[in-house]
Amino acid sequence: MSDSELGYGSSFTVDSVKVIAESVGIGNLVDDAAKELADDVSYRLKIIVQDAMKFMQHSKRQKLSITDIDHALKVQNIEPQYGFIQPDSLPFRFASGGGRELHFIEEKDIDLSEILSAPPPKIPLDVSLRAHWLSVDGVQPTVPENPPPLSKEAQKLESVDPITKLSKPANKDAAGKPVCGKAARLKASESVHVKQLATHELSVEQQLYYKEITEACVGSDEGRRAEALQSLACDPGLHEMLPRMCTFISEGVKVNVVQNNLALLIYLMRMVKAMLDNQSLYLEKYLHELIPSVSTCIVARQLCMRPEVDNHWALRDFAARLMAQICKTFNTSTNNLQTRVTRLFSKALQCPSQTNNESGPSMVPSMKESEKTPLASLYGAVQGLAELGPEVVKVFILSRVRWLGERVEGALSGIGGADRLAAGNLKHQLLKVLAPVVRAHRQPPDLPDDYKREYGYLGPSLQQMVSKLRSSPTGGNAGGAVAVVTCTPPLLPSPSPAPGPSLAPAPAPAPSPSPASVTIQHTSQAHAKTIESVASRNVVITSSAPQSPAPSTPPPQKFVIVSSQQKNQTQPASSAGHIVMHSSQPTIVRSQNSVVVTSGPAGAAPPQKVVVVGVPPPAHQPHQPHQPHQPTAGVSQAPVSVVAKPVFARSGSAQQPPPELDDLSHLA
Amino acid sequence: MGDKSTPLLAVLQLLRKYNLKGTEDILRKEANLGDVEYENLDLPEVELANILTAHHTESDPYSYEFAYDSLKKFVENSLDVYKYELSTLLYPVFVHMYLILILYDHNEHAIKILEKFGPEQDEYYQDDLKRLCAVKNKDQVKGNELAEIYSSNKFQVQLSRDASTQLKRYLHEQKSSPIIINIIKNHIQIDVCDGPGRSHAQVKSTLGGLLGEASRNENRTKVYYGLLKEPDLQILPAQIEDEEEAEETPDKPKKKKAKKDNIFMKKPKSDPNAPPNDRIPLPDLKENDKVEKGKALREAAKRVQLGPECLPSICFYTLLNSGHTAICADICDDSTLLAVGFNNSTIKVWTLTTVRLRGMKSADKLQDIDREAVRLWSLQCWTCIVVYRGHVWPVWDTRWSPHGHYFASGGHDRIARLWATDHHQPLRIFAGHLSDIDCIQFHPNSNYIATGSSDRTVRLWDCLTGTQVRIMTGHRSTPFTLAFSACGRWLASGGGAGEIQIWDLSSGLPSAAIPPASNSPIHALAFSRDGTILASGSLDSTIKLWDFAIISDENINEENGNAAPTQKEDKFLLRSYATKNSPIKSLHFTRRNLLLAVGSYDGSV
């Protein structure tokens, strides 16, 4: 039929009718007959569908189903077509060829014996009834049963363009927000009220919730923690508390890295994980706080008290997976998140000769001082890159494997027990990560000599690994991604971060340690916030350990008490029971001893409370005075609440290990 | 044979109709007609007349296009006072041109005219046009629901006297091409009324019916929309009103939304608009009914007074795992039971209180999708007690009278029926709708029944006389739900395109139109018990609350009330609540004004 009819309904074409005729064994249908048939069939089908629509509408649906058609046929006194049962929409396939196009439904042969032998299918769940409050006195409570009060799009809009929030003050349509309390009173008095750009007021309930959640997340009760994390991961309407949560995490990481409190770091990372899993949150706004925290947990020089005993590797693995998830979720062409993260990790893998030239002045002293990046950081960087996919591994790790091998070799032959362990782990990890990539990358004759020549110290082991992989049949189907997953046990029952090939970034932006890749260190003011704090925090990690969060100018009434009672290698400050209290009021700073409520003397056995209150800006390093003071991107804008947030840090002595330290079972 | 045979056949049919055998035979012989065509002589009556009057123009299919063009120009060039009224003529003329062209086998021209002028018809007619355009040759005209409706009924158009004079003058000038004259004569009923021409908004508010607007004369009957007088339970225990018989304790309560108002509002004892209590016979109250009623009154005394400042709480019942199987839901008047109908023709009843159901069997109830009968189920013994037969096609909706005893049903056969529990046969048959009856609702005083139909009209029927007392047009899509206000004066209907219309039963005119917020159909409407808030639930998973006090106030103020205050809809909307992918199936205000809502979770969306 002519295509001009498309505006008001279409019809079967003569061709379709002929195809259908052929399928029932009528080979030579005359054109005229086909046309007659086409017209008639189109008409009848349209009538049936129009009738079926009535049944659909009365079933209160918007999708036409097969039963509707059956009912329509019955109404017309036609026997319905039995045997067409499709729960969802019909899977139409399309094929073309020889100038003809064909839409068809794929029908598979069904093996009856298979069905008979198969276990009976699960009985469908019975219909059940569940009641909840959609509204209480006109206010919609934010419970999981209700949709989030502020949709992700709205949160995004608000963060991108805060003006919109001002322009439509009482949007009753969208949120169902109460026009009661203060807002109502203001409305009633009709006073001119200039709304703050971002309101940071939390209701009493929200404050309580925040307190409960944060306490539970870092507390010692695993049951409560699970509940709190569940709430973080599922509850809608958390967006108002999001700035505080993020600040809590970033501050907590900062303090506990200094404290080497592995357990708390793990708990904080689990909070990050829960927040990432929450579908209703728009986290983009807070990445500048989360990413530095997460990357700290990946590449920090030291994360635990006793590197030789504690399993801080699990934390690094977990955080690396988080980072991969962040990259996967939030990477866009404008923020180039994955490129930046890749750069961050790959820089840690550079040999000192390269870094010396390229890194900023701030890096130079520390590199000189400790000579090299610590092995633990190397491990973290390798893990972080590995999670980003085999392509990244190939470009950034494989090219440096010779240098890495030298480091491993040196450490293995050295004396330090911790170093040895770290080198062993690093070597193990490198082999695991590299083997699949090398396998995919090299042609079969695997000669130990070639490997030795190409990959240095690690060559022979790598060769063994690769040939083992080649011989095992299971390894044949995928690249590095699979291997990465298998060698690191999943820490949490989370959506597997297994970076498929699709995740692999285009390695183009920084395929090699080009000078450009290092500029990250000198965060120019022009850089986006995220990268600034990534970089500045990175300095904290890779340089010698910071003394403690340094005073700055937080708003009044905010202070930080940090207790550290054990000496450790990275802490040059030799004083035991090192308690610092910072405040914007200098007088209080001086009078720190009067506030030392909870800290005990060095070696005091009972775990003590360390109270972190408020928000210190990112530490600037006292020993790096020349580093440009970062405008403390995220932190200063984060609302500084009056609510004191206790962080329970257990800094046990060497004789009495904190109970949770080795208790990583919850991660496994 | 084409062109020629149609008029010849028509003449033959006419001859046979008047039993003029001789002439018929001669004509047959002369025209050389075969037996086949002869046997198939059954053109519709109206078409016959049309063919016979118009057949001399049929030879020139091109003239139709010109004729329509010239009519369009005439409408456009007329004064604004007449313009909008006259423009309502365009659509029926257009439709009939198409049908006539099809009937005369000028299929290409029909399609051409459809494509040329179809898109410029009003939006709410587009669905009809799409259905109509399935008809592509004259065999299909017969038997097509829509085409038959158009050809066997006259399209109603209201014109002021001046406008109709203008039209007459124009038609007079067009003598040479009588196409339009014939169409208007044969297919369009022009309802001339005195008074000035109506404004654009006025015209628009009543447009949209399948067959145009309701004529004014049809809405002249007085409607007793007031509420029945409350029987005094203490003093006159044996008085009238409100009962259910023992067996139909089913939907026990459904009763008296209305009654409680007396307690609160102290209405004047004699409402001039209220029907006498014995206008239709209602069964006597039995002892346990009185107890029920007393309970209801006590409950009502605790009612929360709602208003824009005091919104109701909403308790939402989500049906989990129901997929698309749950179809309808209802909550009984005392808010203790919830019944849900499923697509496999079962009904499940849940108790909403802590009282356990007695001997829970799977119980099935009234309305289901492919039922051709109405079943009465007892909630006391959980069995089907009576099957009421009468409907030939699926029953779309049934509803109890608020006073019990009576119930009404309507469905695909375009007929609404009034039943009583003590009769097998329907007491009244309400015929008149042109298309399926999609929803039905009892007036709170039990004397009237409102029906909404796919012909986009809402009609009010008198249970006493069985006649149609109001026909209300203005819906742009099929109404799927109806609700009477607590005071009985207003009727709200929710349409398939998401619009809500409020009708004033005293005049039969639309008093407010709430434009659709989204395209999803409204599936549930409920008035709060004090009549201040109207709640609507739609397929797009939102519940919206409207300030009905403002809506009704405004219309009382501007008493003629037919100017729809379209721009004020923002003022009406109090709040919108979204659910999580759970389209609303039913809404119900408890006696204390708590809003209960039922929806089934639809995770796939």
Coordinates of C-alpha atoms in Angstrom, one line a residue, chain A residues 242-623:
Chain A
L242 CA 25.0 13.5 52.4
P243 CA 27.5 16.4 52.9
R244 CA 27.9 15.4 56.5
M245 CA 28.3 11.8 55.8
C246 CA 31.0 12.5 53.2
T247 CA 32.8 14.8 55.6
F248 CA 32.5 12.2 58.3
I249 CA 34.1 9.6 56.0
S250 CA 36.9 11.8 54.7
E251 CA 37.7 13.1 58.1
G252 CA 37.6 9.7 59.6
V253 CA 40.0 8.4 56.9
K254 CA 42.3 11.2 57.5
V255 CA 42.5 10.7 61.2
N256 CA 42.6 6.9 61.1
V257 CA 45.3 6.8 58.5
V258 CA 47.5 8.7 60.9
Q259 CA 46.3 6.4 63.6
N260 CA 46.9 3.3 61.5
N261 CA 43.6 2.1 62.6
L262 CA 42.8 -0.6 60.1
A263 CA 39.5 -1.7 61.4
L264 CA 38.0 1.8 61.3
L265 CA 39.3 2.4 57.8
I266 CA 37.5 -0.8 56.7
Y267 CA 34.3 0.4 58.3
L268 CA 34.6 3.7 56.6
M269 CA 35.1 2.1 53.3
R270 CA 32.1 -0.1 53.8
M271 CA 30.1 3.1 54.4
V272 CA 31.4 4.4 51.1
K273 CA 30.3 1.2 49.5
A274 CA 26.9 1.4 51.0
M275 CA 26.4 5.0 49.8
L276 CA 27.6 4.0 46.3
D277 CA 24.9 1.3 46.3
N278 CA 22.1 3.7 47.2
Q279 CA 20.2 4.3 44.1
S280 CA 18.6 7.5 45.3
L281 CA 21.7 9.5 46.0
Y282 CA 23.4 11.9 43.7
L283 CA 27.0 11.4 44.8
E284 CA 28.7 13.4 42.1
K285 CA 28.8 16.4 44.2
Y286 CA 30.8 14.7 46.9
L287 CA 33.4 12.8 44.9
H288 CA 36.0 15.3 45.8
E289 CA 35.7 14.0 49.3
L290 CA 35.2 10.4 48.7
I291 CA 37.9 9.8 46.1
P292 CA 40.8 11.0 48.1
S293 CA 39.6 8.9 51.0
V294 CA 39.3 5.8 49.0
S295 CA 42.6 6.3 47.2
T296 CA 44.2 6.9 50.6
C297 CA 43.0 3.4 51.6
I298 CA 44.5 2.0 48.5
V299 CA 47.9 3.4 48.4
A300 CA 48.7 4.7 51.8
R301 CA 52.1 3.8 53.1
Q302 CA 50.8 2.3 56.2
L303 CA 47.3 1.4 57.1
C304 CA 47.8 -0.7 60.2
M305 CA 49.8 -1.0 63.3
R306 CA 51.8 -4.1 62.4
P307 CA 52.2 -4.3 58.7
E308 CA 53.8 -7.7 59.1
V309 CA 50.8 -9.3 60.7
D310 CA 47.7 -7.4 59.8
N311 CA 45.9 -8.0 56.7
H312 CA 45.8 -4.5 55.3
W313 CA 45.9 -6.0 51.8
A314 CA 42.3 -6.8 52.1
L315 CA 41.5 -3.2 52.7
R316 CA 43.6 -2.2 49.7
D317 CA 41.8 -4.7 47.5
F318 CA 38.4 -3.6 48.7
A319 CA 39.1 0.1 48.3
A320 CA 40.5 -0.6 44.8
R321 CA 37.3 -2.3 43.9
L322 CA 35.4 0.7 45.3
M323 CA 37.5 3.0 43.2
A324 CA 36.8 0.9 40.1
Q325 CA 33.1 1.1 40.9
I326 CA 33.3 4.9 41.3
C327 CA 35.1 5.2 38.0
K328 CA 32.6 3.0 36.3
T329 CA 29.6 4.9 37.7
F330 CA 30.7 8.4 37.5
N331 CA 33.1 8.7 34.7
T332 CA 32.0 11.1 32.0
S333 CA 33.8 12.8 29.2
T334 CA 33.8 16.1 31.2
N335 CA 35.3 14.9 34.5
N336 CA 37.6 12.3 33.0
L337 CA 37.5 10.6 36.3
Q338 CA 39.0 7.3 35.2
T339 CA 41.8 9.0 33.4
R340 CA 42.7 11.0 36.5
V341 CA 42.5 8.0 38.7
T342 CA 44.6 6.0 36.3
R343 CA 47.1 8.7 36.3
L344 CA 47.2 8.9 40.0
F345 CA 48.0 5.2 40.3
S346 CA 50.4 5.0 37.4
K347 CA 52.4 7.8 38.9
A348 CA 53.1 5.7 42.0
L349 CA 54.6 3.1 39.8
Q350 CA 57.1 5.4 38.2
C351 CA 60.7 4.7 38.8
P352 CA 62.4 7.4 40.8
S353 CA 64.5 8.5 37.9
Q354 CA 61.4 9.6 36.1
T355 CA 59.7 11.1 39.0
N356 CA 62.6 13.1 40.0
N357 CA 62.4 15.1 36.9
E358 CA 58.7 15.3 36.7
S359 CA 57.2 15.5 40.1
G360 CA 56.6 18.7 41.7
P361 CA 58.9 20.3 44.2
S362 CA 56.7 19.0 47.0
M363 CA 57.5 15.5 46.0
V364 CA 61.2 15.8 45.7
P365 CA 62.2 15.8 49.4
S366 CA 60.0 12.9 50.2
M367 CA 61.3 10.8 47.3
K368 CA 64.8 11.6 48.3
E369 CA 64.1 10.8 51.8
S370 CA 62.5 7.4 51.5
E371 CA 64.3 6.8 48.2
K372 CA 61.3 5.0 46.8
T373 CA 57.6 4.5 47.0
P374 CA 56.9 2.0 49.7
L375 CA 56.1 -1.5 48.6
A376 CA 52.6 -1.3 50.2
S377 CA 51.8 1.7 48.1
L378 CA 53.1 -0.1 45.0
Y379 CA 50.8 -3.0 45.9
G380 CA 47.8 -0.6 46.2
A381 CA 48.6 1.1 42.9
V382 CA 48.9 -2.2 41.1
Q383 CA 45.6 -3.4 42.6
G384 CA 43.9 -0.1 41.8
L385 CA 45.0 -0.3 38.2
A386 CA 44.2 -4.0 37.9
E387 CA 40.6 -3.3 38.9
L388 CA 40.3 -0.9 36.0
G389 CA 40.7 -3.6 33.4
P390 CA 43.2 -5.6 31.5
E391 CA 43.9 -2.8 29.0
V392 CA 45.0 -0.6 31.9
V393 CA 47.1 -3.4 33.2
K394 CA 48.8 -3.8 29.9
V395 CA 49.7 -0.2 29.4
F396 CA 50.6 0.9 32.9
I397 CA 51.9 -2.2 34.7
L398 CA 53.4 -4.3 32.1
S399 CA 55.6 -1.5 30.9
R400 CA 57.0 -1.1 34.4
V401 CA 57.3 -4.6 35.3
R402 CA 61.1 -4.6 35.1
W403 CA 61.5 -1.8 37.6
L404 CA 58.9 -3.3 39.8
G405 CA 60.8 -6.6 39.7
E406 CA 63.9 -4.8 40.8
R407 CA 62.1 -3.4 43.8
V408 CA 60.7 -6.8 44.7
E409 CA 64.0 -8.4 44.3
G410 CA 65.7 -5.9 46.4
A411 CA 63.1 -6.2 49.2
L412 CA 63.1 -10.0 49.1
S413 CA 66.8 -10.1 49.6
G414 CA 66.7 -7.4 52.2
I415 CA 66.3 -7.9 55.9
G416 CA 63.2 -6.1 56.9
G417 CA 60.5 -8.6 57.8
A418 CA 57.7 -6.4 56.8
D419 CA 59.3 -5.4 53.6
R420 CA 59.8 -9.0 52.7
L421 CA 56.2 -9.8 53.3
A422 CA 55.1 -6.8 51.3
A423 CA 57.4 -7.8 48.5
G424 CA 56.1 -11.3 48.5
N425 CA 52.5 -10.0 48.3
L426 CA 53.4 -7.5 45.6
K427 CA 55.1 -10.2 43.6
H428 CA 52.2 -12.5 44.0
Q429 CA 49.8 -9.8 43.0
L430 CA 51.8 -8.7 40.0
L431 CA 51.9 -12.3 38.7
K432 CA 48.2 -12.8 39.2
V433 CA 47.4 -9.5 37.5
L434 CA 49.9 -9.8 34.7
A435 CA 49.7 -13.4 33.7
P436 CA 46.4 -13.2 31.9
V437 CA 47.4 -10.0 30.1
V438 CA 50.7 -11.4 29.0
R439 CA 49.0 -14.6 27.9
A440 CA 46.6 -12.7 25.7
H441 CA 49.4 -10.4 24.5
R442 CA 52.1 -12.9 23.6
Q443 CA 52.3 -15.8 21.2
P444 CA 52.6 -19.3 22.6
P445 CA 56.3 -20.2 22.6
D446 CA 56.9 -19.1 26.2
L447 CA 60.7 -19.3 26.7
P448 CA 62.0 -18.4 30.1
D449 CA 64.9 -16.5 28.6
D450 CA 62.6 -14.3 26.5
Y451 CA 60.6 -13.5 29.6
K452 CA 63.7 -12.8 31.6
R453 CA 65.0 -10.5 29.0
E454 CA 61.8 -8.7 28.6
Y455 CA 60.4 -8.5 32.1
G456 CA 63.5 -8.7 34.3
Y457 CA 63.4 -10.3 37.7
L458 CA 59.7 -11.3 37.4
G459 CA 60.2 -12.9 34.0
P460 CA 60.7 -16.5 34.9
S461 CA 57.9 -16.6 37.4
L462 CA 55.6 -14.9 35.0
Q463 CA 56.6 -17.4 32.4
Q464 CA 55.6 -20.3 34.6
M465 CA 52.3 -18.6 35.4
V466 CA 51.5 -17.9 31.8
S467 CA 52.2 -21.4 30.7
K468 CA 50.2 -22.8 33.5
L469 CA 47.3 -20.5 32.4
R470 CA 47.7 -21.6 28.8
S471 CA 47.5 -25.3 29.8
S472 CA 44.5 -24.9 32.0
P473 CA 41.3 -25.0 29.9
T474 CA 39.3 -22.7 32.1
G475 CA 41.5 -19.8 31.7
G476 CA 40.9 -19.7 28.0
N477 CA 37.8 -17.6 27.8
A478 CA 38.7 -14.3 29.3
G479 CA 41.4 -11.8 29.8
G480 CA 42.9 -10.3 32.9
A481 CA 39.6 -9.4 34.4
V482 CA 38.7 -12.9 35.3
A483 CA 42.1 -13.6 36.8
V484 CA 41.9 -10.5 38.9
V485 CA 38.7 -11.5 40.3
T486 CA 39.7 -15.0 41.2
C487 CA 42.8 -14.1 42.9
T488 CA 41.2 -11.6 45.2
P489 CA 38.4 -13.1 47.1
P490 CA 35.3 -10.9 47.0
L491 CA 35.3 -8.9 50.1
L492 CA 31.7 -8.2 50.2
P493 CA 28.7 -9.7 48.4
S494 CA 28.6 -6.8 46.1
P495 CA 27.9 -6.4 42.5
S496 CA 31.1 -7.7 41.2
P497 CA 33.4 -5.0 40.1
A498 CA 35.0 -7.3 37.6
P499 CA 36.1 -4.9 35.1
G500 CA 35.2 -6.2 31.7
P501 CA 37.0 -5.1 28.7
S502 CA 34.5 -2.4 28.3
L503 CA 35.7 -0.8 31.4
A504 CA 39.2 -0.5 30.2
P505 CA 39.8 3.1 29.5
A506 CA 41.1 4.3 26.3
P507 CA 44.7 4.4 27.3
A508 CA 45.4 7.2 25.0
P509 CA 45.3 10.2 27.4
A510 CA 48.3 9.0 29.4
P511 CA 49.8 5.9 27.9
S512 CA 53.1 6.6 29.3
P513 CA 54.6 8.6 32.1
S514 CA 54.6 11.7 30.0
P515 CA 55.2 15.0 31.7
A516 CA 51.5 15.8 31.4
S517 CA 50.6 12.9 33.7
V518 CA 52.6 14.4 36.4
T519 CA 51.1 17.8 36.4
I520 CA 48.5 16.3 38.6
Q521 CA 50.9 17.0 41.4
H522 CA 50.9 20.7 41.0
T523 CA 47.3 21.2 41.2
S524 CA 46.7 24.4 39.6
Q525 CA 43.7 26.4 40.8
A526 CA 42.2 25.8 37.4
H527 CA 41.8 22.2 38.1
A528 CA 38.5 20.8 39.1
K529 CA 37.9 20.3 42.7
T530 CA 38.1 16.6 42.6
I531 CA 41.5 16.4 41.1
E532 CA 42.8 19.0 43.5
S533 CA 42.0 17.0 46.5
V534 CA 43.1 13.8 44.9
A535 CA 46.4 15.3 44.4
S536 CA 46.9 17.1 47.6
R537 CA 45.8 14.0 49.6
N538 CA 48.1 11.9 47.6
V539 CA 50.9 14.0 48.8
V540 CA 49.9 13.2 52.3
I541 CA 50.1 9.6 51.6
T542 CA 53.2 9.2 49.7
S543 CA 55.3 11.7 51.6
S544 CA 56.4 10.9 55.1
A545 CA 53.6 10.7 57.4
P546 CA 52.0 13.8 58.5
Q547 CA 52.2 14.7 62.1
S548 CA 48.6 15.3 62.6
P549 CA 46.0 17.4 61.2
A550 CA 47.3 20.9 61.5
P551 CA 45.3 23.8 62.7
S552 CA 43.5 25.8 60.2
T553 CA 40.5 28.1 60.2
P554 CA 37.5 26.0 60.7
P555 CA 34.4 27.7 61.9
P556 CA 34.2 28.5 65.6
Q557 CA 33.4 25.7 68.0
K558 CA 35.0 23.0 65.9
F559 CA 37.9 21.2 67.3
V560 CA 39.8 18.1 66.7
I561 CA 41.3 15.8 69.3
V562 CA 43.6 13.2 68.0
S563 CA 45.1 10.7 70.2
S564 CA 48.0 8.6 69.2
Q565 CA 49.7 6.7 71.8
Q566 CA 52.0 4.5 69.9
K567 CA 55.1 5.3 68.2
N568 CA 55.4 4.1 64.7
Q569 CA 57.9 4.2 62.1
T570 CA 56.3 6.8 60.0
Q571 CA 55.6 9.2 62.7
P572 CA 58.5 11.3 63.4
A573 CA 56.9 12.9 66.3
S574 CA 58.4 11.0 69.1
S575 CA 56.2 12.2 71.9
A576 CA 53.9 9.7 73.3
G577 CA 50.3 10.5 74.0
H578 CA 50.3 13.0 71.4
I579 CA 47.2 15.0 71.8
V580 CA 46.4 18.0 69.8
M581 CA 43.4 20.0 69.9
H582 CA 42.7 22.5 67.2
S583 CA 40.3 25.2 67.2
S584 CA 39.7 28.4 65.5
Q585 CA 40.2 30.1 68.8
P586 CA 43.9 30.0 69.5
T587 CA 43.3 30.2 73.2
I588 CA 41.7 26.9 73.3
V589 CA 44.4 25.3 71.2
R590 CA 46.9 26.2 73.8
S591 CA 44.8 24.8 76.6
Q592 CA 44.7 21.4 75.1
N593 CA 45.4 19.6 78.3
S594 CA 42.3 20.8 79.9
V595 CA 40.3 19.0 77.2
V596 CA 42.2 15.8 77.3
V597 CA 39.4 13.8 78.6
T598 CA 39.7 10.6 77.0
S599 CA 43.3 10.1 76.1
G600 CA 45.5 8.0 78.2
P601 CA 49.2 7.8 78.6
A602 CA 51.3 5.8 76.2
G603 CA 50.8 2.2 76.5
A604 CA 47.5 2.4 78.3
A605 CA 45.8 -0.7 77.6
P606 CA 42.2 0.1 77.4
P607 CA 41.1 1.3 74.0
Q608 CA 40.2 4.9 74.2
K609 CA 37.9 7.1 72.6
V610 CA 39.1 9.6 70.2
V611 CA 36.7 12.3 69.5
V612 CA 36.8 13.9 66.2
V613 CA 34.6 16.9 66.1
G614 CA 34.0 19.1 63.3
V615 CA 35.9 19.5 60.2
P616 CA 39.5 20.3 59.9
P617 CA 40.7 21.2 56.4
P618 CA 42.9 18.9 54.7
A619 CA 46.1 18.8 56.5
H620 CA 48.8 20.9 55.1
Q621 CA 52.2 19.6 55.7
P622 CA 54.2 21.4 58.2
H623 CA 57.3 20.2 56.6

